Structure formats: C-alpha cells, structure tokens
Short mmCIF file of C-alpha atoms and ligand atoms in Angstrom, two decimals:
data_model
loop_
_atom_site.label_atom_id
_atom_site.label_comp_id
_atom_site.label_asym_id
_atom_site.label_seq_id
_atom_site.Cartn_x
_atom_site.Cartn_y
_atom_site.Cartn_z
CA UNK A 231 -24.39 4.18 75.51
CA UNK A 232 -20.32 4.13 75.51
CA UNK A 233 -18.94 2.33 73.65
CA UNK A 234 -16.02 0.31 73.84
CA UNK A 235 -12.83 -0.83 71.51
CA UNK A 236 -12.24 -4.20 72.30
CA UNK A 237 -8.15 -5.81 71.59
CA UNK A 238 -7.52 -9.29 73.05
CA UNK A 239 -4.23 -9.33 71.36
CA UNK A 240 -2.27 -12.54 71.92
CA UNK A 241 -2.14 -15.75 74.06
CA UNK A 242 -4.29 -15.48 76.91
CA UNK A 243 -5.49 -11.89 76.41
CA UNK A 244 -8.77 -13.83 74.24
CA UNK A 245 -9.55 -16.29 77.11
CA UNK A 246 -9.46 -13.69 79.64
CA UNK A 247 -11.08 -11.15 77.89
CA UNK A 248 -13.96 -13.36 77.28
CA UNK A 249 -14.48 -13.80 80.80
CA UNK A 250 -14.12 -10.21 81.18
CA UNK A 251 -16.50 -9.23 78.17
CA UNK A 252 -19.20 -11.90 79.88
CA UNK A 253 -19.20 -10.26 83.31
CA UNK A 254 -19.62 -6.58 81.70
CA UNK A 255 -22.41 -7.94 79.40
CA UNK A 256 -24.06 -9.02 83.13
CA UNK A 257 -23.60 -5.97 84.91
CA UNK A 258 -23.86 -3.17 82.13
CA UNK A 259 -25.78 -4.12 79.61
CA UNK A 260 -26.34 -0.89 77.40
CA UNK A 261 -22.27 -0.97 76.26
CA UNK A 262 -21.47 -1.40 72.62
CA UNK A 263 -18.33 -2.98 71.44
CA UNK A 264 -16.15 -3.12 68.30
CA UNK A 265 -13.65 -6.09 68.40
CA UNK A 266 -10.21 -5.35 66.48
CA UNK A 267 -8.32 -8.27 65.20
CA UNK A 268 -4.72 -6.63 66.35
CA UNK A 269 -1.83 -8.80 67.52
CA UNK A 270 0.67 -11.43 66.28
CA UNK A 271 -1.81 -13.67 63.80
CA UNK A 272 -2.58 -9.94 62.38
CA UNK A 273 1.31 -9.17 62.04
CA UNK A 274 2.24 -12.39 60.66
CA UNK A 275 -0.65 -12.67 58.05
CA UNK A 276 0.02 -9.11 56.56
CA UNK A 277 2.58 -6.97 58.40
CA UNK A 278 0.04 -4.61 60.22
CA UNK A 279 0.92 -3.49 63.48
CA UNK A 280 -0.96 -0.53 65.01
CA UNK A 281 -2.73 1.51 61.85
CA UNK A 282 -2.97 5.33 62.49
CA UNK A 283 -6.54 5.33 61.58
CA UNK A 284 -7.36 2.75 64.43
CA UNK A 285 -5.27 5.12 66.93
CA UNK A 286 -7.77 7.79 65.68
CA UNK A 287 -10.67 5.82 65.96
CA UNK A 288 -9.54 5.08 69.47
CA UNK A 289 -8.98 8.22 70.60
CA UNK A 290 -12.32 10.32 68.36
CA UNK A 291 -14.86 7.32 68.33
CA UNK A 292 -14.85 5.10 71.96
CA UNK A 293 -15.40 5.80 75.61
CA UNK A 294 -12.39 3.37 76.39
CA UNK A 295 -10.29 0.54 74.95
CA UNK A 296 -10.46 -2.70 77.00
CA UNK A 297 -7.28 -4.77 75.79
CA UNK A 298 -5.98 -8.36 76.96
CA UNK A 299 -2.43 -8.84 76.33
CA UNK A 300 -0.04 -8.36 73.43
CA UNK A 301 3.51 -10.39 72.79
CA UNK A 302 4.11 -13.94 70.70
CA UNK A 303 7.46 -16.27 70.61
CA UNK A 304 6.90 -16.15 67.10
CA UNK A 305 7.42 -12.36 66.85
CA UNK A 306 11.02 -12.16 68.87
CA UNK A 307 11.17 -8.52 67.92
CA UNK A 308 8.16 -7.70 69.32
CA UNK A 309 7.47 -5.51 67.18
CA UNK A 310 3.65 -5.72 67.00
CA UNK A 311 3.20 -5.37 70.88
CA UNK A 312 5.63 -1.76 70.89
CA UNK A 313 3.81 -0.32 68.27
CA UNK A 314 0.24 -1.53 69.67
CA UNK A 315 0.77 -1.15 73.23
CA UNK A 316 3.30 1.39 73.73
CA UNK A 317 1.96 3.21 70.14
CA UNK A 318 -1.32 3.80 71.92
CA UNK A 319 0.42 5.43 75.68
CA UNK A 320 2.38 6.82 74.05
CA UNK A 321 -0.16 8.35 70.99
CA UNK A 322 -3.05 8.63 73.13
CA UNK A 323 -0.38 10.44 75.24
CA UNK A 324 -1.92 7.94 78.12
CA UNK A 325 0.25 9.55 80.60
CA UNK A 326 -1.02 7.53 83.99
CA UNK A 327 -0.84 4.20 84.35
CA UNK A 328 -3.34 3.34 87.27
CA UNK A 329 -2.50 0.52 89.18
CA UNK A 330 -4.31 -0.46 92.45
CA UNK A 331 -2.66 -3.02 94.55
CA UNK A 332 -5.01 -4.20 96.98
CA UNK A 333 -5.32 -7.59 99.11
CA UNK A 334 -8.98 -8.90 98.54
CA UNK A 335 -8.23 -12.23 100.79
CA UNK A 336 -5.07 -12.54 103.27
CA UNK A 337 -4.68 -16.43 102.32
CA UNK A 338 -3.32 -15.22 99.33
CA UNK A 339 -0.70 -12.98 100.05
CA UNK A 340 2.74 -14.19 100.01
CA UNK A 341 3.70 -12.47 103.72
CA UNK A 342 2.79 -13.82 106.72
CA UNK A 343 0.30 -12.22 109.11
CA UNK A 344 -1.08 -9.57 106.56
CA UNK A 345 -4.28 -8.68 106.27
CA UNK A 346 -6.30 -6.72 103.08
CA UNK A 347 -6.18 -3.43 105.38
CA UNK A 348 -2.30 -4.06 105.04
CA UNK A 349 -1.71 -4.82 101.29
CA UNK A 350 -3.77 -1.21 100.22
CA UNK A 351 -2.14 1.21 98.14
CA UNK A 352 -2.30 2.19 94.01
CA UNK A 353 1.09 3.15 92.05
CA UNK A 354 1.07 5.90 89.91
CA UNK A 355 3.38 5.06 86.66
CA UNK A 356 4.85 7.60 84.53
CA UNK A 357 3.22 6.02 80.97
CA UNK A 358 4.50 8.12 78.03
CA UNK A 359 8.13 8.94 78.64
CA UNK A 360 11.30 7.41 81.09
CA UNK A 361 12.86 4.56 79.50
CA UNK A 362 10.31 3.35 77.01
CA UNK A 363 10.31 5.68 74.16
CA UNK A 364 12.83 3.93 72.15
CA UNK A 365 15.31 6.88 72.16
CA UNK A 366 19.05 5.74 71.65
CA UNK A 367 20.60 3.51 68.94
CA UNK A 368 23.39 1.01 68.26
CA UNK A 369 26.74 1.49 66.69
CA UNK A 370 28.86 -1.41 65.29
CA UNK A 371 26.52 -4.07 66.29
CA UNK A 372 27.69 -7.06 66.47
CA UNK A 373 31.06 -6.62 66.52
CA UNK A 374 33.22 -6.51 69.54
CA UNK A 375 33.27 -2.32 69.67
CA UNK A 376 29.44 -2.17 69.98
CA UNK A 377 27.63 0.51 71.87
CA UNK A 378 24.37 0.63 72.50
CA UNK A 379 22.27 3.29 73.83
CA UNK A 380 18.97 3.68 75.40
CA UNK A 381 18.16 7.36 76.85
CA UNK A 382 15.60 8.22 79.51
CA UNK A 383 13.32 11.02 78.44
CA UNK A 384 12.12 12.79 81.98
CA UNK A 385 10.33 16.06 80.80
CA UNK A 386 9.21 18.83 83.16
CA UNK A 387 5.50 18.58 81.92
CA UNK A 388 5.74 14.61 81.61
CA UNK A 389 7.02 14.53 85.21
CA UNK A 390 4.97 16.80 86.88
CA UNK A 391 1.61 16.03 85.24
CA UNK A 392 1.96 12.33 86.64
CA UNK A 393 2.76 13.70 90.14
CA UNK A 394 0.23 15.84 90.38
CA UNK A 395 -2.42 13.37 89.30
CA UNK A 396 -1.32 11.46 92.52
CA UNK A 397 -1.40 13.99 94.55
CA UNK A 398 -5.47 14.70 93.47
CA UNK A 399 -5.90 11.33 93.18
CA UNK A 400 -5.03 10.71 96.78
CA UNK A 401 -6.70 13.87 97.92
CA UNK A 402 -10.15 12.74 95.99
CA UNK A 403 -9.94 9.88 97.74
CA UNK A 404 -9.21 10.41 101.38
CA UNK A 405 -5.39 9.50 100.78
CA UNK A 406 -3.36 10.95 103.48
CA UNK A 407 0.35 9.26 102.50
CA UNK A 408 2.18 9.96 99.09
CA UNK A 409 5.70 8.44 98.33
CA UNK A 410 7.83 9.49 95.35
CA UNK A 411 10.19 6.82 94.47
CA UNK A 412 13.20 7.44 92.09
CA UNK A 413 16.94 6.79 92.05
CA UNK A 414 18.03 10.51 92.18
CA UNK A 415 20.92 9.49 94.00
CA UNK A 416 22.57 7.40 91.16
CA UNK A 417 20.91 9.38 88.61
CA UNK A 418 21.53 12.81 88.96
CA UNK A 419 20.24 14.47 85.84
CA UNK A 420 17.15 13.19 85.52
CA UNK A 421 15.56 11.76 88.85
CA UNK A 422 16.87 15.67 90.38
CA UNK A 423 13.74 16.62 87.94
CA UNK A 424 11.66 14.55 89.57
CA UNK A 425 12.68 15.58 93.13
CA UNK A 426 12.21 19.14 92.58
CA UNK A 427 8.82 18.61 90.61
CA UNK A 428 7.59 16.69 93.80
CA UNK A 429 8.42 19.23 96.61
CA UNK A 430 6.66 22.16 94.69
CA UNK A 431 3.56 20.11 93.73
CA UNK A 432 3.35 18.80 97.44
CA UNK A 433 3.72 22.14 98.73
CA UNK A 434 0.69 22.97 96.92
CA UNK A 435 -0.91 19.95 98.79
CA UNK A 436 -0.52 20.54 102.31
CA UNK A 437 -2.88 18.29 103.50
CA UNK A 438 -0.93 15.20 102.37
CA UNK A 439 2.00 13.56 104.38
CA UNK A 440 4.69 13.31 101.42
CA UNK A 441 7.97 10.48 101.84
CA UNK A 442 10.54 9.79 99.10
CA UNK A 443 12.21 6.10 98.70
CA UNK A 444 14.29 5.11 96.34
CA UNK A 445 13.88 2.72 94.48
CA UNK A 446 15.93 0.13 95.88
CA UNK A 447 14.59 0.80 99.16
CA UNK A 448 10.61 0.91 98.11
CA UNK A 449 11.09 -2.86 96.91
CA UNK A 450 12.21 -3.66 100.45
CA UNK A 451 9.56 -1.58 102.51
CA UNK A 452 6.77 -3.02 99.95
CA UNK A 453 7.62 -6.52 101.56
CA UNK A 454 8.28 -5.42 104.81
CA UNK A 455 5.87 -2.85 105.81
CA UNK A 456 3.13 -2.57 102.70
CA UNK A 457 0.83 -0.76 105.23
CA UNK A 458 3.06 1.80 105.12
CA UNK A 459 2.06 2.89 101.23
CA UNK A 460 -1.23 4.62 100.69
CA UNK A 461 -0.06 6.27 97.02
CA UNK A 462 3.61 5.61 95.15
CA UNK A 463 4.45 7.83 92.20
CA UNK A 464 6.99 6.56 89.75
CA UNK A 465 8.83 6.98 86.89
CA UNK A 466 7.71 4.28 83.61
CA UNK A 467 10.09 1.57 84.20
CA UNK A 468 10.47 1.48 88.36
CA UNK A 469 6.32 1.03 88.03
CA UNK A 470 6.59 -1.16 85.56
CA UNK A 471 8.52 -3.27 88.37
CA UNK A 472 7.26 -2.53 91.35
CA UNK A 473 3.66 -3.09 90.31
CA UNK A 474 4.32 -6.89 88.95
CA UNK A 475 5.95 -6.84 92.80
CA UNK A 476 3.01 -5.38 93.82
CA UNK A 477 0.83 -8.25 91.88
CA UNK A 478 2.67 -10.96 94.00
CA UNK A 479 1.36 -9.18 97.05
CA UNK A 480 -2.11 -9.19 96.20
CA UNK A 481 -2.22 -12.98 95.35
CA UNK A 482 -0.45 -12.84 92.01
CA UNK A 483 -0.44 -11.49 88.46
CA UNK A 484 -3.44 -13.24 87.81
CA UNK A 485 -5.62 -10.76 90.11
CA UNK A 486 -3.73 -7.50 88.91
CA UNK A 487 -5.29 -4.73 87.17
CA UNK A 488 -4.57 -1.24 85.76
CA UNK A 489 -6.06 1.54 83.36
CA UNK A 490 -3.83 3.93 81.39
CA UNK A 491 -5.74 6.85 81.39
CA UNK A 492 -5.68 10.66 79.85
CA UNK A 493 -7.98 12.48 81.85
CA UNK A 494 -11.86 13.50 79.92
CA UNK A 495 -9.27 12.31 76.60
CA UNK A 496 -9.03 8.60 76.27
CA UNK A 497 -8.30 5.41 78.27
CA UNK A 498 -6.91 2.11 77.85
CA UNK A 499 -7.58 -0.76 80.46
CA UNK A 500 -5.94 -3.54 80.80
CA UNK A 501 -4.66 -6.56 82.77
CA UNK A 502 -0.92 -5.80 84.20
CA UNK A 503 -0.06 -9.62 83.12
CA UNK A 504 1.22 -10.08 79.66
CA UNK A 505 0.27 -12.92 77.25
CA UNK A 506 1.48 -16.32 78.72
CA UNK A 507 2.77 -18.22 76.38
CA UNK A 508 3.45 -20.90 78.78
CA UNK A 509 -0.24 -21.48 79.37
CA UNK A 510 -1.71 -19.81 76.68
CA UNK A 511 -4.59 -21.84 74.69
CA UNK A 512 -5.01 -24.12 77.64
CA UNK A 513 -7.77 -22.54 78.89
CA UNK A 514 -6.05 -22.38 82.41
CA UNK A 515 -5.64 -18.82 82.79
CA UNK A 516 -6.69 -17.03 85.63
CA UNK A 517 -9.60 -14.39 84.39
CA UNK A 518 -9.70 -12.32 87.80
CA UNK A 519 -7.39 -9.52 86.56
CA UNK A 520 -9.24 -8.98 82.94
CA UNK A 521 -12.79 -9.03 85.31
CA UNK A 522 -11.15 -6.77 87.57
CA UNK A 523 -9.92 -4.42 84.86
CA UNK A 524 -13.33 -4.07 83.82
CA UNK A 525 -14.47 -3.16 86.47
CA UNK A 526 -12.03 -0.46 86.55
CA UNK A 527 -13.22 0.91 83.30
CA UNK A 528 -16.90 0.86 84.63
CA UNK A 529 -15.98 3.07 87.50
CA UNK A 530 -13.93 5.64 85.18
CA UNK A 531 -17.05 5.66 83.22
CA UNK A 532 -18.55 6.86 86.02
CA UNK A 533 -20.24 3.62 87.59
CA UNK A 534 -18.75 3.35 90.94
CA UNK A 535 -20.81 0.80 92.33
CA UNK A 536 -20.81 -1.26 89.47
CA UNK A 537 -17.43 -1.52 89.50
CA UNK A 538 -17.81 -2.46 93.71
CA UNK A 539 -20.26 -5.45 92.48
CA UNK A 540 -17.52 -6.87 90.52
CA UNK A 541 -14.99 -6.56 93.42
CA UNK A 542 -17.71 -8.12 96.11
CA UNK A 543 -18.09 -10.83 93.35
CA UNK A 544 -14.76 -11.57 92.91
CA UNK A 545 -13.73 -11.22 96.29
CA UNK A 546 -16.54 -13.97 97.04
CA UNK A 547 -14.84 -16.33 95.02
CA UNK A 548 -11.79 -15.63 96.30
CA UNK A 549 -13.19 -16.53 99.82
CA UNK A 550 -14.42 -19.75 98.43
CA UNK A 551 -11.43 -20.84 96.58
CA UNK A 552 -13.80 -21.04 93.30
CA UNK A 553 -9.96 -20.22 91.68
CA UNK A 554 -7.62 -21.19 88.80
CA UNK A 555 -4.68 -23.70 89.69
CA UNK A 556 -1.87 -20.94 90.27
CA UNK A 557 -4.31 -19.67 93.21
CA UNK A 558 -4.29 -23.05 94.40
CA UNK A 559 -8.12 -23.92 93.04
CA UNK A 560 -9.33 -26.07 90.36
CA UNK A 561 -11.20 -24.21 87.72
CA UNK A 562 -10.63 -23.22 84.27
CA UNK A 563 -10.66 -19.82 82.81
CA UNK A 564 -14.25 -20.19 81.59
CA UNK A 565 -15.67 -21.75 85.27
CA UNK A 566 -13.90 -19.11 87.45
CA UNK A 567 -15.83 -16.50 84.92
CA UNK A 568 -19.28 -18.41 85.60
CA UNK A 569 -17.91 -18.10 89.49
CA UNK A 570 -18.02 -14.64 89.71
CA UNK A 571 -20.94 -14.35 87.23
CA UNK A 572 -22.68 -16.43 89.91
CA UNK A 573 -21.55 -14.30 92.74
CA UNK A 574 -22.73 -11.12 90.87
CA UNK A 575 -26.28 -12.76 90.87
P1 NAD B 16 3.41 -12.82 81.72
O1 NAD B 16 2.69 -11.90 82.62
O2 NAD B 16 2.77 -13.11 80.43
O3 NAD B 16 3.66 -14.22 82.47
C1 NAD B 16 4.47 -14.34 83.64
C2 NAD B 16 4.07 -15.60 84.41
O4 NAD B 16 2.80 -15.39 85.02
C3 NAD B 16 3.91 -16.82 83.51
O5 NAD B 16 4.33 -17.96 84.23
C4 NAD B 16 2.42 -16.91 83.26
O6 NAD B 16 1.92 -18.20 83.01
C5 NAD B 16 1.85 -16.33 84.55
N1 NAD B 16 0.58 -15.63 84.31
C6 NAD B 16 0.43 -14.44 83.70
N2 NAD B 16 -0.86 -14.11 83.64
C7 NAD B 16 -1.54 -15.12 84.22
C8 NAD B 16 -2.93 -15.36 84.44
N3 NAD B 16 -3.88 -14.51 84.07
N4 NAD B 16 -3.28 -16.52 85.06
C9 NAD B 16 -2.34 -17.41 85.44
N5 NAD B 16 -1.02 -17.23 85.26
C10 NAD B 16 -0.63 -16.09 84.64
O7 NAD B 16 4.88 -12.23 81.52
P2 NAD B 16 6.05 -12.73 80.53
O8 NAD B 16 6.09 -14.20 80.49
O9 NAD B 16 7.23 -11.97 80.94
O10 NAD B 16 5.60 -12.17 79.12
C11 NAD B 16 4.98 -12.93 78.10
C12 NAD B 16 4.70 -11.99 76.93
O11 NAD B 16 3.73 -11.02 77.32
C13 NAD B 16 5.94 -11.21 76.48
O12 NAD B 16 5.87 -11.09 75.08
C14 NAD B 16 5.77 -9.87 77.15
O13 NAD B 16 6.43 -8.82 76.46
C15 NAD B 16 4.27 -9.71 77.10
N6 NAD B 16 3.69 -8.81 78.12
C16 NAD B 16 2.66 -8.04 77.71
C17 NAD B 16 2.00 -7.24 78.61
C18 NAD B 16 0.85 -6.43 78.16
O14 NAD B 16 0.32 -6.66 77.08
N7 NAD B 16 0.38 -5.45 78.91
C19 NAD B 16 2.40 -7.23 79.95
C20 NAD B 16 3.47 -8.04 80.34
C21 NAD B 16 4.12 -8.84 79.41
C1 IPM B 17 3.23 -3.88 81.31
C2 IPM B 17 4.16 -4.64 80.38
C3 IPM B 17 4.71 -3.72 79.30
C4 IPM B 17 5.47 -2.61 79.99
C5 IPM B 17 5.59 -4.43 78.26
C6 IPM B 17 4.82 -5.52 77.54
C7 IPM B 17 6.17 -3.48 77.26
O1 IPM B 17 5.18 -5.26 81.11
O2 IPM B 17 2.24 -3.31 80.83
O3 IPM B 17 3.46 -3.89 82.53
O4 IPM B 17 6.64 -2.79 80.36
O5 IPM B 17 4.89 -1.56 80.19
MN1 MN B 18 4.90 -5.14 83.26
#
C-alpha cells in the first residue's frame, strides 16, 4: 500500500489537487494519504515554514509527495514557498526535475500545422544546484553603492548525475536524440563543466545521437522545429524556462506536469504551474496538469498503465473540449475532474 504525503499549498494548488486526489482514489484505490497543512495560511498563523521533522517524514515514511502549488501576495518574500519547495529539492537532494512536454491534441498547440508526434520530447532540469541555492548576498542595500550577488553552484557530481539520468532515461525508453543546452559561450566557468561532463557521459552512450544548443538558440528551435527534440538536459534555471515554454506548446500551463525525483530515494510530483493568484478561489482552474501529475507518480510507482488510463482519459476530454475557459471550454475545476473521471469509466 504506498502511501502518499499530500501538500496543496496555496491558491489553486487545493482545487486542483482535489481533482487530482479524486481521479487517483478512481484508479488506485489501495493508496493511503496524509494531508499536511503547509503554505501561506500556515506561515501567517504561526511562522512555520518547512519543519525538519516533516522533511524526514517525507523522505523515511512515504512512497512520494504529491504537492499543488506554493506562493501568496500576502507573503512578498516568499519565504514559505523557498523553504517548502526548494527546502525539499534541495533536502531530499531531488536532483531531476522530470518534465514531459507532449501534445495530447494539435488544436491546442500554439503553432500552426503541428501535430502530437511533433510536440514530443521531456526536459531534464538540473533540481538541486545552478542558480537556486540562494548563494550570494547584498552589500549596502539600499543605497546607491549596492551590490548584489547571486552565484551559480555547477558541481561535477550535480552536473553529471543529471546528464546521465538523461542519457538512461532516453536509452530506457527508445530515445535516440539528446540535446544539452547551456550558455557555455557567455559563461565560461561554469557551463565549460557542463560541456565536458556531456561529451564523456555520451561517449559512454554510443547508441544515442547527442546535439548541444544554447540556450538562446533552444528557445528558437523549440518553436520552430519541436520535432526536432526527443530529450533536453539543462541546467536549474534554463529548465525552469524552457519548460513553462514548453507548457505553451502543449496547450498551456494548465496541462503541464513534472516529478522531482531521487532515484529508489524519494519523489516529489507536482504541477509545473504555480499558485494563481489571479484565479485562485474561483474554482476556474484548469485540473489537467495536477491529474496528469498523478498519473506520473502512479507510473514511478511502478503502474505504467495506470498512469496511460489517465492520459487516454484526459486526452478524451481534450478531444471533446470537456475543458476549463483558458482551453477555450466551459467547465469548472470540479466538472473537468468529473470529465476525465467519466472518461476513465
Ligand atoms: P502561475 O503559474 O501561478 O500563473 C501564470 C498564469 O497562468 C496566470 O495567468 C494563471 O492564472 C495561469 N495558470 C496557472 N495555472 C493554471 C491552471 N491550472 N489553470 C488555468 N490557468 C492557470 O505563475 P505566476 O503567476 O508567475 O506565479 C504565481 C505564484 O506561484 C508565485 O508566487 C510563484 O512564485 C508561484 N509558483 C509556484 C510554483 C510551484 O509551486 N511549483 C510554480 C510556479 C510559480
Ligand atoms: C517551478 C517554479 C519554481 C522554480 C519557483 C516557484 C521557485 O517556477 O517549479 O517551475 O523556479 O523552480
Ligand atoms: Mn517554473
């Protein structure tokens, strides 16, 4: 029976998650679940964030954490959603961020004459180091000499460990094409790691056709030619953008999902959209993306098909436009979950 940490966390993370929870109560049954009341209300009633004991539990006690979104107007500093979202990558040393971008119904894709075999590729992000630890500081804030800092951390085993769980990844699953994607040429220290971690670990993969973009240049080629892309590697903060990219391409943010993932360790799924302020509590919010996401934690619990039933369903409402406004349909949060509860069935 796994069992499962459940963290809505702010805005819509609880109306999607709901969704998300009712589909997995449909089409695995036996999971148990734990909610934890983490997020913004938490932080502003009584200052926790992200207690070490619950990063413990996480890690000791669950299969997987399922978690919605995290980030509130009313917490500028954001405080809550760094030490609750990035606290658990970068504690549960979550060093892959999974995110499959993948075109389940051409009327939704932004470009003209593509089809879903077209829009069919995951990204591999760098989770745990890059721009996101925090590393740096100010100096004379707020005055007109101020400096700030921010450093990017690119270890050898931080870099290599995410590009070699791309290149297995893509060999696992009949993936011919890898790109690495960096920005070696503007930044020499750090992105020349990553270029010489890539060429030895795809010289250990010969059967895989290896490319390198940088960055600049993978945003173009991901408009003009996504066919092209089979599996991107990345450093934290060029996946962090070219995945919500990537989200436009399948339909939009509302159908993207990803799982941050420590292989036989611990793992974190989640929706790539944030919380929504702009929508939140409306009950507008497009559920496809949490439903997706579970599926995605079925399958790395090792239910495959399960997770395929999920896809087929949501695909099926896809076909029939049984979709939130944004998508260009009519339904609420809670009757797009019934949709593909009714398309599992
Ligand atoms: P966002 O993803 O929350 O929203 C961007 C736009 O997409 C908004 O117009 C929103 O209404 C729309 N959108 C997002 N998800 C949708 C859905 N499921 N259905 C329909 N429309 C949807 O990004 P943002 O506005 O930049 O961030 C809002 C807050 O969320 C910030 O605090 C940010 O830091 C946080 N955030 C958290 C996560 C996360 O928890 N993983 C991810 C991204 C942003
Ligand atoms: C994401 C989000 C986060 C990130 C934010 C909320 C820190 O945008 O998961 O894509 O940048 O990783
Ligand atoms: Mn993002």
């Amino acid at each position: 029976m796994p069992s499962i940490a459940v963290l809505p966390g702010d805005g819509i993370g609880h109306e999607v998650l709901a969704e998300g929870l009712r589909v997995l109560a449909a089409v695995a049954p036996d999971l148990t679940y734990e909610h934890f009341d983490l997020g913004a209300e938490r932080y502003l009633r009584d200052g926790t964030t992200m207690p070490d004991d619950v990063l413990e539990r996480f890690r000791s006690e669950f299969d997987c954490v399922y978690l919605g979104a995290l980030g509130d107007p009313r917490v500028p500093s954001n405080v809550h959603a760094k030490d609750i979202l990035l606290g658990s990558r970068f504690k549960l040393d979550l060093y892959i961020n999974f995110r499959p971008i993948r075109l389940l119904d051409a009327r939704y894709c932004p470009l003209k004459d593509k089809r879903p075999e077209d829009v069919d590729f995951v990204v591999f992000r760098e989770n745990t180091e890059g721009l996101y630890t925090g590393i740096g500081g100010q100096f004379k804030r707020g005055t007109p000499d101020e400096i700030a800092i921010e450093q990017e951390i690119n270890t050898r085993k931080g870099v290599e460990r995410i590009i070699r769980a791309a290149f297995e990844w893509a060999a696992a699953n009949g993936k011919t094409k890898l790109c690495m994607s960096d920005k070696a040429n503007a930044m020499r220290h750090g992105h020349d790691l990553w270029q010489r971690a890539f060429k030895e670990v795809a010289a250990e993969s010969p059967g895989i056709t290896t490319s390198h973009l940088y960055v600049d240049v993978l945003t173009m080629r991901m408009v003009q030619a996504p066919e092209s892309f089979e599996v991107i590697v990345t450093n934290n903060l060029f996946g962090d953008i070219v995945t919500d990219l990537g989200a436009a391409l399948q339909g939009g943010i509302g159908l993207a999902s990803s799982g941050n993932i420590n292989p036989g360790v611990a793992a974190l799924f989640e929706p790539v959209h944030g919380s929504a302020p702009d929508i939140a509590g409306k009950g507008i919010a497009n559920p496809l993306a949490a439903i997706l996401t579970a599926g995605m934690m079925l399958a790395h619990l090792g239910r495959a098909k399960d997770e395929r039933r999920i896809q087929n369903a949501v695909q099926a409402c896809l076909l029939e436009g049984l979709v939130t406004r944004e998508l260009g349909g009519t339904l609420t949060t809670r009757d797009a979950g019934t949709a593909v509860l009714d398309a599992l069935r």
